[in-house]
mmCIF file of C-alpha atoms in Angstrom:
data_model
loop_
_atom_site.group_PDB
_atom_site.id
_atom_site.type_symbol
_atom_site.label_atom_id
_atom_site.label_comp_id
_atom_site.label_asym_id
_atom_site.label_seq_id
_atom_site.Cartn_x
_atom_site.Cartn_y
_atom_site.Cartn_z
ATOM 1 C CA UNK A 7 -4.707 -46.033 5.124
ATOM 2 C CA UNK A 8 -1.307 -44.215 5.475
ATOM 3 C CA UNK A 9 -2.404 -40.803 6.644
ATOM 4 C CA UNK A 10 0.534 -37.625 6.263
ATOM 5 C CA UNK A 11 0.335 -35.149 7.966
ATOM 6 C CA UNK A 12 0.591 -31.227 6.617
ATOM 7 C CA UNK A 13 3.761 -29.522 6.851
ATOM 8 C CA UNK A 14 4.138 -26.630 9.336
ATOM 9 C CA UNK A 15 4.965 -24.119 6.124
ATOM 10 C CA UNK A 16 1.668 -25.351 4.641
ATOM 11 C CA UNK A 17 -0.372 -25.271 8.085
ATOM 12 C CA UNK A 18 1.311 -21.785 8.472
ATOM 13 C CA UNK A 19 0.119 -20.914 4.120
ATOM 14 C CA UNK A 20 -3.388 -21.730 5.105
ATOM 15 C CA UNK A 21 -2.944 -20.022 8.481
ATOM 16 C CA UNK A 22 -2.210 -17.169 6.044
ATOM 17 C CA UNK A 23 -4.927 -17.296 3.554
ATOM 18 C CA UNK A 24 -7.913 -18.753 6.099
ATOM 19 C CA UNK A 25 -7.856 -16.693 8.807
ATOM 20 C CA UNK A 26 -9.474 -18.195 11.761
ATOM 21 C CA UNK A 27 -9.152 -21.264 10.024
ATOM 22 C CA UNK A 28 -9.311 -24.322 12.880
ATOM 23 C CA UNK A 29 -6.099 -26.069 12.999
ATOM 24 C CA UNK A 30 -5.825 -27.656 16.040
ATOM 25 C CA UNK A 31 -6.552 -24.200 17.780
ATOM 26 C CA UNK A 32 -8.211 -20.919 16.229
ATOM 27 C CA UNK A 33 -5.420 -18.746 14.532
ATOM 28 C CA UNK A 34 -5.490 -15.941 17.278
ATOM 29 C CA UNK A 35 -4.242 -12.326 15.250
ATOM 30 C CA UNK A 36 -1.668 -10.839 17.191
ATOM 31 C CA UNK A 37 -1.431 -7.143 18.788
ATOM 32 C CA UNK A 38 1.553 -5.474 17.125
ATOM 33 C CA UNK A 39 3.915 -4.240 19.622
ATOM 34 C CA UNK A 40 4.419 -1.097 17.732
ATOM 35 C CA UNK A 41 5.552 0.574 14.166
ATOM 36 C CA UNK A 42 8.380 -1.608 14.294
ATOM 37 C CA UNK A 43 9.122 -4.896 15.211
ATOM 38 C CA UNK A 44 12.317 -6.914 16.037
ATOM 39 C CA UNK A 45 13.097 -10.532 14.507
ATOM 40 C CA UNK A 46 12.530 -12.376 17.944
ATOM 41 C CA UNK A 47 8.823 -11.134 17.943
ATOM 42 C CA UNK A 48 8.439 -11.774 14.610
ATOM 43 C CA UNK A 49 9.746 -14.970 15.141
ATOM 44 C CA UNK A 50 7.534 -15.942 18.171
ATOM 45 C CA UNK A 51 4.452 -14.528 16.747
ATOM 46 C CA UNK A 52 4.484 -15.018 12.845
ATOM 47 C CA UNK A 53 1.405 -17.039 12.737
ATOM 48 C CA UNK A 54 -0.167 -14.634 13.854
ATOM 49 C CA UNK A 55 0.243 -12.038 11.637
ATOM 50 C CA UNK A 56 0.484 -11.080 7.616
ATOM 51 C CA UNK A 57 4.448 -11.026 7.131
ATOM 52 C CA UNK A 58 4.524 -9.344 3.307
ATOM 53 C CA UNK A 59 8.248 -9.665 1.774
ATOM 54 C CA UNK A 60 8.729 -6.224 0.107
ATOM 55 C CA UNK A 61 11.947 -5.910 -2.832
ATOM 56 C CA UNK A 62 12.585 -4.769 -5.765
ATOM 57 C CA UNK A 63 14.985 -7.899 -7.067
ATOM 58 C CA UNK A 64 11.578 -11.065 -6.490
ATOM 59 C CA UNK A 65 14.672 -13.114 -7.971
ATOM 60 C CA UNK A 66 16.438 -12.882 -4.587
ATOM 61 C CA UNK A 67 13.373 -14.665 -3.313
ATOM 62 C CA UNK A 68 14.796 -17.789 -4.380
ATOM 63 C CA UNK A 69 18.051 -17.316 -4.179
ATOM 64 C CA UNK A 70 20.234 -18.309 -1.499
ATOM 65 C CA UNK A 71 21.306 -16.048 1.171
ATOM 66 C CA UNK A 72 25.443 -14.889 -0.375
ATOM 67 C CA UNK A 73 27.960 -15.090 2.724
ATOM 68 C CA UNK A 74 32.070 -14.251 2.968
ATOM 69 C CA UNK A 75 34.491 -14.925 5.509
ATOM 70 C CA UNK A 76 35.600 -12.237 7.272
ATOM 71 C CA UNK A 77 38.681 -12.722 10.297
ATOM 72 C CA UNK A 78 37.319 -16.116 10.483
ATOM 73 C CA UNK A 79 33.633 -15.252 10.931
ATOM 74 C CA UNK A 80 30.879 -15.817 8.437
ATOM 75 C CA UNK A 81 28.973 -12.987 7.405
ATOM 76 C CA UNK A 82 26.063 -12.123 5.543
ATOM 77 C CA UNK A 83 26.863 -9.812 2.357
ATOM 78 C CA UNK A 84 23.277 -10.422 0.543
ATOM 79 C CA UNK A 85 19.738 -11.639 1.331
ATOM 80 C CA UNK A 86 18.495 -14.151 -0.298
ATOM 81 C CA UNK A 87 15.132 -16.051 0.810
ATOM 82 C CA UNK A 88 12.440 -15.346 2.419
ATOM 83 C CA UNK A 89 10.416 -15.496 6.061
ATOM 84 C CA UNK A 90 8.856 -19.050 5.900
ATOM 85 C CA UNK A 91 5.336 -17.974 5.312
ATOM 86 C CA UNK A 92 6.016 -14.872 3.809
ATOM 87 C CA UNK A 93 3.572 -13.091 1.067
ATOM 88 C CA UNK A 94 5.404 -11.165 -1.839
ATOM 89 C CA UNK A 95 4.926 -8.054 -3.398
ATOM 90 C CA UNK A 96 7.512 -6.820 -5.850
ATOM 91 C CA UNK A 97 8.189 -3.028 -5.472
ATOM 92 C CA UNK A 98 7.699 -2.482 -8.719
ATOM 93 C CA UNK A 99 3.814 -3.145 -8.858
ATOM 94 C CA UNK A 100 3.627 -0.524 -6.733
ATOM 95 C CA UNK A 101 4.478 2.305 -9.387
ATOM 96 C CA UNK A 102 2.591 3.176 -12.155
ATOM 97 C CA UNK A 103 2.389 5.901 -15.289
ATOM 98 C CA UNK A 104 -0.229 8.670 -15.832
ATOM 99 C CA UNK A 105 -1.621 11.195 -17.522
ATOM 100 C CA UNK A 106 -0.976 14.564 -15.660
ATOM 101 C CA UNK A 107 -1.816 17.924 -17.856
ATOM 102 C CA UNK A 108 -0.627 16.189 -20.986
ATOM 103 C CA UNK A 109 2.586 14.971 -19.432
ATOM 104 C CA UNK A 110 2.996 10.793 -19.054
ATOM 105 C CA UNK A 111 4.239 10.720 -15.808
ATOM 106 C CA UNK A 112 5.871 7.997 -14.735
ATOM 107 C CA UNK A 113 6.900 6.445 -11.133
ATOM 108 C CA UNK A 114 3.231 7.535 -9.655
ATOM 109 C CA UNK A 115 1.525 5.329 -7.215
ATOM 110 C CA UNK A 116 -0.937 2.949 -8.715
ATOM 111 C CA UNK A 117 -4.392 3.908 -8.436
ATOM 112 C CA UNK A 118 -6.953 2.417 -5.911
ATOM 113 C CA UNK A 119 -8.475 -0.086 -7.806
ATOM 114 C CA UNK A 120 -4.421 -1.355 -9.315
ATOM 115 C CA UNK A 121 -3.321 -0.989 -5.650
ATOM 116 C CA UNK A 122 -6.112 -3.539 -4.703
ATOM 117 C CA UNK A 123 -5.438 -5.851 -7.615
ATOM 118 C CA UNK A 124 -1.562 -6.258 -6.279
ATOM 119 C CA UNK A 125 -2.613 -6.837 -3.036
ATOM 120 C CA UNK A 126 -5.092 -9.369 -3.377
ATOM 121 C CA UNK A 127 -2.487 -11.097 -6.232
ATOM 122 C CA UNK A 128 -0.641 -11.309 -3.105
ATOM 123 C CA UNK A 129 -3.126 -13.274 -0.993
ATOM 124 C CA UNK A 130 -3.639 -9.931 1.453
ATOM 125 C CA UNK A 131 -6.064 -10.286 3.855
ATOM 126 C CA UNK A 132 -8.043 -7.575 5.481
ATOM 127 C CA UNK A 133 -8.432 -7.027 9.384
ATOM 128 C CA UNK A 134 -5.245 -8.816 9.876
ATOM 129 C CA UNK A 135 -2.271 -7.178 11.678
ATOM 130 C CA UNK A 136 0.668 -6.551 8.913
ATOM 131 C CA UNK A 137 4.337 -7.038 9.368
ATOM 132 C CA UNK A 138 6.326 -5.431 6.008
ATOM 133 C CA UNK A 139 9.653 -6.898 6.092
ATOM 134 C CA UNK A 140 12.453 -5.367 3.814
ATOM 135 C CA UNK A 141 15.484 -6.937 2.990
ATOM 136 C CA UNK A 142 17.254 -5.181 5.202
ATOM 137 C CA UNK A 143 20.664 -4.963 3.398
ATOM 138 C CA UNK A 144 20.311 -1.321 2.939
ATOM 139 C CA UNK A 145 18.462 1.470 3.682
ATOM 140 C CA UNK A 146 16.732 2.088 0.320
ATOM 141 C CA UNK A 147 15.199 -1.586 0.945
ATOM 142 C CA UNK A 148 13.860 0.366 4.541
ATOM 143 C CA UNK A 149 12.447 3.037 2.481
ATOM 144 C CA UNK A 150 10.666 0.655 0.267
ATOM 145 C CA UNK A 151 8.817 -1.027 3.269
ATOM 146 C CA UNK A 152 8.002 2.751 4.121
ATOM 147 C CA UNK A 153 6.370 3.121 0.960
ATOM 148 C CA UNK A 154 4.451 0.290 1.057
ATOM 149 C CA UNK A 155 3.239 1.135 4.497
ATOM 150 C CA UNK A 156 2.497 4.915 3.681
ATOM 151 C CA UNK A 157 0.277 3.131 0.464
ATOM 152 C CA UNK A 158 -1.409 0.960 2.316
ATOM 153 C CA UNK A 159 -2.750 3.597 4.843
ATOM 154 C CA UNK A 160 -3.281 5.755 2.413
ATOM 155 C CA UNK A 161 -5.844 2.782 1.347
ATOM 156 C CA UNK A 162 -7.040 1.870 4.814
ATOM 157 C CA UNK A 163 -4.744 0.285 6.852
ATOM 158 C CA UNK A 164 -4.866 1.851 10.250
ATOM 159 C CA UNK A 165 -1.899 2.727 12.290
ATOM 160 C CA UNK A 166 -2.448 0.170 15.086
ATOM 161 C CA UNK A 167 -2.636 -3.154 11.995
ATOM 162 C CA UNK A 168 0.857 -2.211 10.364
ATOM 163 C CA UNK A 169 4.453 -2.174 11.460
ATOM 164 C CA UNK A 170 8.358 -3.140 9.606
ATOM 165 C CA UNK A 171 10.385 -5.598 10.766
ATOM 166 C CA UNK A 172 13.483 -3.348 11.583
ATOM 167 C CA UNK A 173 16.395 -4.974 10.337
ATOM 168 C CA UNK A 174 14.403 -6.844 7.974
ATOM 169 C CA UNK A 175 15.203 -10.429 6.113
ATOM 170 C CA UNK A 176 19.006 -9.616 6.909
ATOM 171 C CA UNK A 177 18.467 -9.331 10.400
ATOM 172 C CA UNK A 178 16.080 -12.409 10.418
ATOM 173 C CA UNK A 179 19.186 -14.827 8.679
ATOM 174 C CA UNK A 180 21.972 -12.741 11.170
ATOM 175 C CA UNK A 181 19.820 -13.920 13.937
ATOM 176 C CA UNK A 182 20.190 -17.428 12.839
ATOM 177 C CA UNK A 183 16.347 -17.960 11.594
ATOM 178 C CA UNK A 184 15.985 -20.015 8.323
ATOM 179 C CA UNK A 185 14.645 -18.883 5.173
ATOM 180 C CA UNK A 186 12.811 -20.815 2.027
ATOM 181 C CA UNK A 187 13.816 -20.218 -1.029
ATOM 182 C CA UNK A 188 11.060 -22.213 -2.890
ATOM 183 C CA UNK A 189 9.082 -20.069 -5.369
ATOM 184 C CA UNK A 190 6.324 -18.283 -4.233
ATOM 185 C CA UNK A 191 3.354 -19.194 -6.611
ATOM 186 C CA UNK A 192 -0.064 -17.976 -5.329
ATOM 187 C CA UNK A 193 -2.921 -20.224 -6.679
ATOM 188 C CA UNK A 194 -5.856 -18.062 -5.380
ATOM 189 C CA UNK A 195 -6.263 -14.447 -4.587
ATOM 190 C CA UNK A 196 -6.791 -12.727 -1.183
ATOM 191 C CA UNK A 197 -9.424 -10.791 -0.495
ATOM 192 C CA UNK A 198 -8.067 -7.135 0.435
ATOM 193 C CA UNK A 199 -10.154 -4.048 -0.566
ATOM 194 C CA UNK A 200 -9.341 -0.489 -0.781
ATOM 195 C CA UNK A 201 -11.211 1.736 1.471
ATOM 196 C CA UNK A 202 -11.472 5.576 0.367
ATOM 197 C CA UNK A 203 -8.239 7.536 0.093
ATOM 198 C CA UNK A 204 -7.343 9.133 3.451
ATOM 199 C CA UNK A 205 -6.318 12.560 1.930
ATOM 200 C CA UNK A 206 -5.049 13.365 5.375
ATOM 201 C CA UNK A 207 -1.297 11.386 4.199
ATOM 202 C CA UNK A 208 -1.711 12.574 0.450
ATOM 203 C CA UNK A 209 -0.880 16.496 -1.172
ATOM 204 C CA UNK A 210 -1.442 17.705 -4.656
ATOM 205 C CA UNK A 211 0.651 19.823 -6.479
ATOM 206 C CA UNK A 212 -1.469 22.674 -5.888
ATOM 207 C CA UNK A 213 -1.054 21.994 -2.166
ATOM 208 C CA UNK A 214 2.518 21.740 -2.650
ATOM 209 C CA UNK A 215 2.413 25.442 -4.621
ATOM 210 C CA UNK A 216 0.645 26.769 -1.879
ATOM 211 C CA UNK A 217 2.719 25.886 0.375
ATOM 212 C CA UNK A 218 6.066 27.038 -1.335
ATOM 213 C CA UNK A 219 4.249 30.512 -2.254
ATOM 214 C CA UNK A 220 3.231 31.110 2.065
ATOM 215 C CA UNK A 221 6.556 29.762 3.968
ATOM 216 C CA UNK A 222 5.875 26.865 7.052
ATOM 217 C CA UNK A 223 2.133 26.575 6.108
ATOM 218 C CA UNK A 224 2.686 23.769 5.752
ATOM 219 C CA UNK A 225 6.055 23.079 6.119
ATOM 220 C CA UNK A 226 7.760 21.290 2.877
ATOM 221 C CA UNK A 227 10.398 18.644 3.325
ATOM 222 C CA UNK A 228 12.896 17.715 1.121
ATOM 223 C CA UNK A 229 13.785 14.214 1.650
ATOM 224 C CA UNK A 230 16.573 13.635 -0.749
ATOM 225 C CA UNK A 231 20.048 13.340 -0.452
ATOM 226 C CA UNK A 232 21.471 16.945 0.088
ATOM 227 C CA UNK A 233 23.588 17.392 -3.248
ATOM 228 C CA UNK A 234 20.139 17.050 -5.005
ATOM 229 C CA UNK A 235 18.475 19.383 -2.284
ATOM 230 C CA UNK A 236 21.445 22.345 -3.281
ATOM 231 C CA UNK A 237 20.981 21.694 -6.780
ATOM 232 C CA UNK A 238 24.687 20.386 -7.316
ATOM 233 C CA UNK A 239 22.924 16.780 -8.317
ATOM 234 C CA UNK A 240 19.682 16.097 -10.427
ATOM 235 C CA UNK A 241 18.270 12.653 -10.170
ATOM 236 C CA UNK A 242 17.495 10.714 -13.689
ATOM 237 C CA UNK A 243 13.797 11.393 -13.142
ATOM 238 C CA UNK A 244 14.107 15.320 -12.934
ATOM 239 C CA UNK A 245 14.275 17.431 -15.773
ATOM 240 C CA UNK A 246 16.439 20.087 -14.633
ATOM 241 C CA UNK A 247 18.219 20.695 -11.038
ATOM 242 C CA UNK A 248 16.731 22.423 -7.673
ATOM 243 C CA UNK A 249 14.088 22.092 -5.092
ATOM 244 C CA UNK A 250 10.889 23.649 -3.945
ATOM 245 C CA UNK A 251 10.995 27.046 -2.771
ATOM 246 C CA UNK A 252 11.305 27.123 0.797
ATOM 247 C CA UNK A 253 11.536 23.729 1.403
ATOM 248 C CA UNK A 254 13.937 22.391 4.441
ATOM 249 C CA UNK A 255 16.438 19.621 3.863
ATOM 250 C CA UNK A 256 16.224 15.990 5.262
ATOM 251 C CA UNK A 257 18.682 13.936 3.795
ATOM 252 C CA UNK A 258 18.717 10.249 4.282
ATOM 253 C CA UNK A 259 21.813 9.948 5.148
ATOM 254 C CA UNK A 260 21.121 10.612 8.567
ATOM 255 C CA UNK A 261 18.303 8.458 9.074
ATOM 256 C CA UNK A 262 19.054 5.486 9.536
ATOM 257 C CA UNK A 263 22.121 2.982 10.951
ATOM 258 C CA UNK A 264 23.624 -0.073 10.199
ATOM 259 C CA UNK A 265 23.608 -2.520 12.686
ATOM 260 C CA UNK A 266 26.403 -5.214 14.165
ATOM 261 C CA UNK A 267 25.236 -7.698 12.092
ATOM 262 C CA UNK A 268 25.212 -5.729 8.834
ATOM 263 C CA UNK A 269 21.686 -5.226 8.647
ATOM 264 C CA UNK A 270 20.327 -1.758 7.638
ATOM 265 C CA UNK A 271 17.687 -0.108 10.465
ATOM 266 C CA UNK A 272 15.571 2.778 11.700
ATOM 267 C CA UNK A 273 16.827 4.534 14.421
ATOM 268 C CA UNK A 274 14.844 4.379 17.787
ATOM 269 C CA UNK A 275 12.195 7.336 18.884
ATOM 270 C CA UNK A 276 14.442 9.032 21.114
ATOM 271 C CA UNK A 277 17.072 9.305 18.577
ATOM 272 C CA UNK A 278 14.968 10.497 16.260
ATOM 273 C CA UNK A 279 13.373 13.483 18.775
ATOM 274 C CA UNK A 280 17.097 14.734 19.156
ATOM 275 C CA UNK A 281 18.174 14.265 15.828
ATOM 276 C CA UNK A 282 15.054 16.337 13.627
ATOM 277 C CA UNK A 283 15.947 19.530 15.895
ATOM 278 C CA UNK A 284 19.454 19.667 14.557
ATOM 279 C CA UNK A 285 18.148 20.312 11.079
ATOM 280 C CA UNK A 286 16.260 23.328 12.535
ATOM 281 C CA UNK A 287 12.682 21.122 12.357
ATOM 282 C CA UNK A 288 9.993 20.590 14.368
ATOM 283 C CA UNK A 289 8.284 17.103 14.972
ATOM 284 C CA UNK A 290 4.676 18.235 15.217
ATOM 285 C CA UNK A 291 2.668 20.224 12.891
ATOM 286 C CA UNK A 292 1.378 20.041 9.719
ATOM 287 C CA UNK A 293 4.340 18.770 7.181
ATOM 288 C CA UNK A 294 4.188 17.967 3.389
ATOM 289 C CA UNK A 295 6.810 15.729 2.581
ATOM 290 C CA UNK A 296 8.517 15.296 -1.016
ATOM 291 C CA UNK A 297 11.622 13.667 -2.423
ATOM 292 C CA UNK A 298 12.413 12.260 -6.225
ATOM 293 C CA UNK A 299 9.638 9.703 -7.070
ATOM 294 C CA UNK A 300 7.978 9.361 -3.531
ATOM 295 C CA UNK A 301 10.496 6.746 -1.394
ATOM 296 C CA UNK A 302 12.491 8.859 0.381
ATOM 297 C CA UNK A 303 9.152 10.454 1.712
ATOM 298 C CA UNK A 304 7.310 7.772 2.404
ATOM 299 C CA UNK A 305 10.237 7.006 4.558
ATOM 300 C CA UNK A 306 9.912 10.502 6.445
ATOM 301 C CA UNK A 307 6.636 10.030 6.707
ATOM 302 C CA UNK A 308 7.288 6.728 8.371
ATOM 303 C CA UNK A 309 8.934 8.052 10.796
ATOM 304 C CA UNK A 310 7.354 11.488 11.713
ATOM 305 C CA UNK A 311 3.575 9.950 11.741
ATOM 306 C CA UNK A 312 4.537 6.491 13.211
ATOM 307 C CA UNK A 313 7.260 7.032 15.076
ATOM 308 C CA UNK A 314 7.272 10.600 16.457
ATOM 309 C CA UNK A 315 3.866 10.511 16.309
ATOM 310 C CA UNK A 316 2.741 13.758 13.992
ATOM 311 C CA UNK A 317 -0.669 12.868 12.287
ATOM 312 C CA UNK A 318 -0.156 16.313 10.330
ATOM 313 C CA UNK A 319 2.337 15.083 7.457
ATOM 314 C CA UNK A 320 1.328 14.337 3.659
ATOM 315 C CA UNK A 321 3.448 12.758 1.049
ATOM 316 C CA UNK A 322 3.949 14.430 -2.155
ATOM 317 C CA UNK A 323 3.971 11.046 -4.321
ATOM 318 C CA UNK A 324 4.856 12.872 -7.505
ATOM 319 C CA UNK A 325 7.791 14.830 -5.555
ATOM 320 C CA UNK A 326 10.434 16.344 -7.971
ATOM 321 C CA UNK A 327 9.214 13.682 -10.777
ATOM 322 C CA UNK A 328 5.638 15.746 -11.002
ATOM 323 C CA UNK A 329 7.310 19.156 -10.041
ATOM 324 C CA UNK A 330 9.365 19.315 -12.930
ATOM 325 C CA UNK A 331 7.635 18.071 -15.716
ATOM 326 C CA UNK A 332 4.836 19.706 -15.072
ATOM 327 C CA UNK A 333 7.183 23.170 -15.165
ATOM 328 C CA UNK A 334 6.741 24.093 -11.876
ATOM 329 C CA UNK A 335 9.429 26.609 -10.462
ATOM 330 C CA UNK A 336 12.229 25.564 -8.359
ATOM 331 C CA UNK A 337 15.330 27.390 -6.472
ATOM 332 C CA UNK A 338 18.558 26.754 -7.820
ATOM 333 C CA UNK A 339 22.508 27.600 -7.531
ATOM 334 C CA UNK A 340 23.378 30.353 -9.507
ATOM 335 C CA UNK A 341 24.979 29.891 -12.936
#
């Protein structure tokens, strides 16, 4: 009898869902090198680890990767595909509309027991190190991952099981790794649970009132593009323009770089220690964090908690969504 054997994307699927599974050699779970990885680890140790595909376009999963010729070189203009073995989990999932004082609120995180139903639809596995890999193409798709990663801890995940491929999918295909583009159709479900909110990463809008009523106790972050900080700009989601009273500006702009090979990325830890002085912050202390809808934050928090290494800083998930519906008071440009 003819016998065939598995593919290495299957072996590397089952790697994925089994862990510890025999397959010619126990699946060994790797140590994570740090909050963020680079392609060529990723690449030498992906069985090793979770790799979950974060986006907010799942069609791109199956898409090919869009190129152009530029002076004679081929470049990459648009991910498409994904990290052979890759899980998926579409952005979206992770927001969700409540109740709040009578207001529907929409853009909110999901709630535990939601949060644990996308995960395990993605065949997440617990006790396994996680690698969140963005697209990469821009830094929103960055700030995604962040989110992802701040909701995850939030539910569990500890610091030392979670990092983000910097660079992400565009950095992977720049690099000259291949992709699949076959759909990903999970016939099973993983087997992820929620543990109890860590309220040390989370605030409440009373927290957040607090705060704005006694100045730098905590400090409040405003992690939106500066136009929207001044008041000069109101994102769709707001009902009118402003921000917190006596919160300090962090725009994203500065945050992050693009790479040589197009590919959007965090900076490095020393470049963020010199850079959050020149906006008159500290890196250590207790921080709450706030933006629009919750991404820009999550991305702050990213980088204050994991990178700089603050374990004082909450996200304000509702952010300026919450704030203003629920009538809160904000400080604005004159008329």
């Amino acid at each position: 009898m003819l016998t065939v054997p598995p593919s290495n994307r299957f072996i590397r699927f089952l790697a994925k869902i089994l862990p510890g599974l025999c397959l010619g050699g126990a699946v060994h779970a790797a140590s994570l090198p740090g909050p963020l990885v680079n392609v060529a680890w990723l690449h030498d140790h992906s069985s090793e680890v979770q790799i979950v595909d974060i986006r907010d376009d799942v069609n791109s999963l199956t898409s090919d990767p869009q190129f152009e010729t530029r002076d004679g070189h081929k470049i990459l203009i648009k991910v498409g595909g994904y990290i052979p073995g890759a899980l998926s989990v579409n952005f979206w999932a992770l927001r969700d509309k409540r109740e709040i004082d009578g207001q529907a609120i929409h853009f909110l995180p999901p709630s535990p027991k939601n949060f644990q139903e996308v995960m395990q639809a993605s065949l997440l596995e617990p006790d396994r190190p996680i690698v969140l890999v963005p697209t990469g193409d821009d830094s929103g798709s960055l700030q995604e991952a962040a989110y992802l990663a701040w909701e995850l801890q939030l539910m569990g995940v500890k610091d030392d099981q979670l990092a983000i491929l910097n660079g992400g999918t565009h950095a992977w295909i720049a690099a000259g790794y291949s992709v699949d583009t076959d759909a990903i159709a999970p016939m099973s479900t993983g087997h992820w649970l929620t543990k109890p909110v860590n309220s040390a990463f989370l605030a409440t809008t009373p927290q957040v009132l607090q705060a704005a009523r006694t100045p730098g106790q905590p400090l409040l972050i405003d992690a939106r593009p500066i136009a929207q900080y001044v008041g000069v700009e109101k994102s769709i989601v707001a009902t009118r323009p402003g921000r917190i009273p006596s919160a300090h500006p962090l725009p994203p702009s500065a945050l992050y770089r693009v790479a040589d090979d197009g590919s959007a990325r965090f900076l490095t830890m020393a470049q963020y220690r010199a850079l959050i002085p020149l906006f008159s912050l500290p890196s250590k202390g207790a921080m709450i964090v706030y933006c629009n809808t919750g991404q820009y934050a999550a991305s702050v928090w990213f980088i204050m908690h994991r990178l700089l290494g603050n374990d004082q800083v909450r996200v304000y998930p509702g952010s300026i969504n919450e704030w203003t519906h629920l009538n809160e008071p904000l400080s604005e440009l004159p008329g």
